[in-house]
Amino acid sequence: MAHPRRPALVHPEAADLTLYAVLHALADPTRLIIVRTLRNDLERACGTFPVSVAPSTLTHHFRVLREAGVIHQREEGNRRWTTLRYDELEARFPGVIDTVLRAAPA
């Protein structure tokens, strides 16, 4: 039996990113862990982040980050790979990501 394809991933253009959406996405401790992890690693598979939440909750956090333009995800086979859109965020909102990560508890 064939598996249905997942819906296409939506990624906003860099010019459409808003500071409000980025800061909202970064306001959650789990999402901060995801971003901090991606700041240190270039790319990770979705199930390899050091968080202890249910898979459905993790999917929600990824969606919030993706729709805010903080991360980019791509599918390869049955895995979804995630990267931080650091260069685009830095160009649009200089210093925001690193400032938030420095201010947040480790």
mmCIF file of C-alpha atoms in Angstrom:
data_model
loop_
_atom_site.group_PDB
_atom_site.id
_atom_site.type_symbol
_atom_site.label_atom_id
_atom_site.label_comp_id
_atom_site.label_asym_id
_atom_site.label_seq_id
_atom_site.Cartn_x
_atom_site.Cartn_y
_atom_site.Cartn_z
ATOM 1 C CA MET A 1 0.000 0.000 0.000
ATOM 2 C CA ALA A 2 1.466 3.366 -1.009
ATOM 3 C CA HIS A 3 2.006 6.002 1.665
ATOM 4 C CA PRO A 4 0.397 9.377 1.016
ATOM 5 C CA ARG A 5 2.834 12.203 0.443
ATOM 6 C CA ARG A 6 3.175 14.761 3.176
ATOM 7 C CA PRO A 7 1.970 18.279 2.378
ATOM 8 C CA ALA A 8 4.582 20.511 0.784
ATOM 9 C CA LEU A 9 6.692 22.469 3.262
ATOM 10 C CA VAL A 10 6.055 26.218 3.239
ATOM 11 C CA HIS A 11 9.017 28.537 3.734
ATOM 12 C CA PRO A 12 8.529 32.308 3.625
ATOM 13 C CA GLU A 13 10.834 34.428 1.498
ATOM 14 C CA ALA A 14 13.508 36.311 3.465
ATOM 15 C CA ALA A 15 11.952 39.662 2.469
ATOM 16 C CA ASP A 16 8.656 38.573 4.036
ATOM 17 C CA LEU A 17 10.093 37.735 7.469
ATOM 18 C CA THR A 18 8.877 39.872 10.350
ATOM 19 C CA LEU A 19 10.691 40.517 13.595
ATOM 20 C CA TYR A 20 7.473 39.860 15.498
ATOM 21 C CA ALA A 21 7.103 36.343 14.010
ATOM 22 C CA VAL A 22 10.780 35.521 14.595
ATOM 23 C CA LEU A 23 10.673 36.673 18.228
ATOM 24 C CA HIS A 24 7.393 34.823 18.802
ATOM 25 C CA ALA A 25 8.967 31.631 17.427
ATOM 26 C CA LEU A 26 11.986 32.088 19.712
ATOM 27 C CA ALA A 27 9.849 32.698 22.813
ATOM 28 C CA ASP A 28 9.415 29.000 23.604
ATOM 29 C CA PRO A 29 12.102 27.041 25.517
ATOM 30 C CA THR A 30 11.811 23.961 23.288
ATOM 31 C CA ARG A 31 12.143 26.059 20.139
ATOM 32 C CA LEU A 32 15.169 27.806 21.661
ATOM 33 C CA ILE A 33 16.813 24.410 22.174
ATOM 34 C CA ILE A 34 16.141 23.571 18.526
ATOM 35 C CA VAL A 35 17.644 26.884 17.357
ATOM 36 C CA ARG A 36 20.636 26.619 19.726
ATOM 37 C CA THR A 37 21.293 23.092 18.446
ATOM 38 C CA LEU A 38 21.126 24.262 14.829
ATOM 39 C CA ARG A 39 23.429 27.211 15.587
ATOM 40 C CA ASN A 40 26.067 24.615 16.539
ATOM 41 C CA ASP A 41 25.223 21.989 13.868
ATOM 42 C CA LEU A 42 24.640 22.763 10.206
ATOM 43 C CA GLU A 43 21.813 20.299 9.689
ATOM 44 C CA ARG A 44 19.986 17.687 11.735
ATOM 45 C CA ALA A 45 17.342 15.065 11.171
ATOM 46 C CA CYS A 46 14.116 15.899 12.991
ATOM 47 C CA GLY A 47 14.249 13.055 15.489
ATOM 48 C CA THR A 48 17.777 13.871 16.690
ATOM 49 C CA PHE A 49 17.194 17.061 18.683
ATOM 50 C CA PRO A 50 17.901 16.995 22.448
ATOM 51 C CA VAL A 51 14.303 17.685 23.508
ATOM 52 C CA SER A 52 11.869 15.542 25.458
ATOM 53 C CA VAL A 53 8.508 16.232 23.848
ATOM 54 C CA ALA A 54 6.098 14.015 21.953
ATOM 55 C CA PRO A 55 6.708 13.716 18.200
ATOM 56 C CA SER A 56 3.476 15.592 17.461
ATOM 57 C CA THR A 57 4.571 18.444 19.738
ATOM 58 C CA LEU A 58 7.978 18.548 18.085
ATOM 59 C CA THR A 59 6.264 18.736 14.697
ATOM 60 C CA HIS A 60 4.294 21.735 15.967
ATOM 61 C CA HIS A 61 7.487 23.483 17.134
ATOM 62 C CA PHE A 62 9.137 22.887 13.770
ATOM 63 C CA ARG A 63 6.083 24.304 11.989
ATOM 64 C CA VAL A 64 6.146 27.482 14.107
ATOM 65 C CA LEU A 65 9.865 27.956 13.444
ATOM 66 C CA ARG A 66 9.499 27.189 9.725
ATOM 67 C CA GLU A 67 6.522 29.487 9.172
ATOM 68 C CA ALA A 68 8.343 32.309 11.008
ATOM 69 C CA GLY A 69 11.299 31.800 8.670
ATOM 70 C CA VAL A 70 13.733 30.701 11.380
ATOM 71 C CA ILE A 71 14.424 27.242 9.951
ATOM 72 C CA HIS A 72 14.387 25.518 6.592
ATOM 73 C CA GLN A 73 13.350 21.888 6.240
ATOM 74 C CA ARG A 74 13.816 19.461 3.402
ATOM 75 C CA GLU A 75 12.694 15.915 2.903
ATOM 76 C CA GLU A 76 15.040 13.133 1.921
ATOM 77 C CA GLY A 77 13.399 9.743 1.765
ATOM 78 C CA ASN A 78 11.379 9.313 4.916
ATOM 79 C CA ARG A 79 13.458 11.815 6.927
ATOM 80 C CA ARG A 80 13.049 15.530 7.299
ATOM 81 C CA TRP A 81 16.269 17.539 7.662
ATOM 82 C CA THR A 82 16.361 20.918 9.370
ATOM 83 C CA THR A 83 18.737 23.872 9.052
ATOM 84 C CA LEU A 84 18.814 27.311 10.653
ATOM 85 C CA ARG A 85 18.287 30.154 8.180
ATOM 86 C CA TYR A 86 21.022 32.062 9.992
ATOM 87 C CA ASP A 87 22.470 34.038 7.079
ATOM 88 C CA GLU A 88 19.039 35.201 5.923
ATOM 89 C CA LEU A 89 17.996 36.134 9.463
ATOM 90 C CA GLU A 90 21.289 37.918 10.088
ATOM 91 C CA ALA A 91 20.877 39.952 6.892
ATOM 92 C CA ARG A 92 17.277 40.878 7.751
ATOM 93 C CA PHE A 93 17.631 41.340 11.542
ATOM 94 C CA PRO A 94 21.351 41.737 12.392
ATOM 95 C CA GLY A 95 22.363 40.192 15.692
ATOM 96 C CA VAL A 96 18.892 39.039 16.753
ATOM 97 C CA ILE A 97 19.512 35.285 16.787
ATOM 98 C CA ASP A 98 22.803 35.471 18.668
ATOM 99 C CA THR A 99 21.453 38.087 21.098
ATOM 100 C CA VAL A 100 18.402 35.952 21.946
ATOM 101 C CA LEU A 101 20.542 32.824 22.346
ATOM 102 C CA ARG A 102 23.005 34.649 24.624
ATOM 103 C CA ALA A 103 20.161 36.037 26.767
ATOM 104 C CA ALA A 104 18.283 32.729 27.059
ATOM 105 C CA PRO A 105 19.152 30.230 29.769
ATOM 106 C CA ALA A 106 21.353 27.410 28.465
#
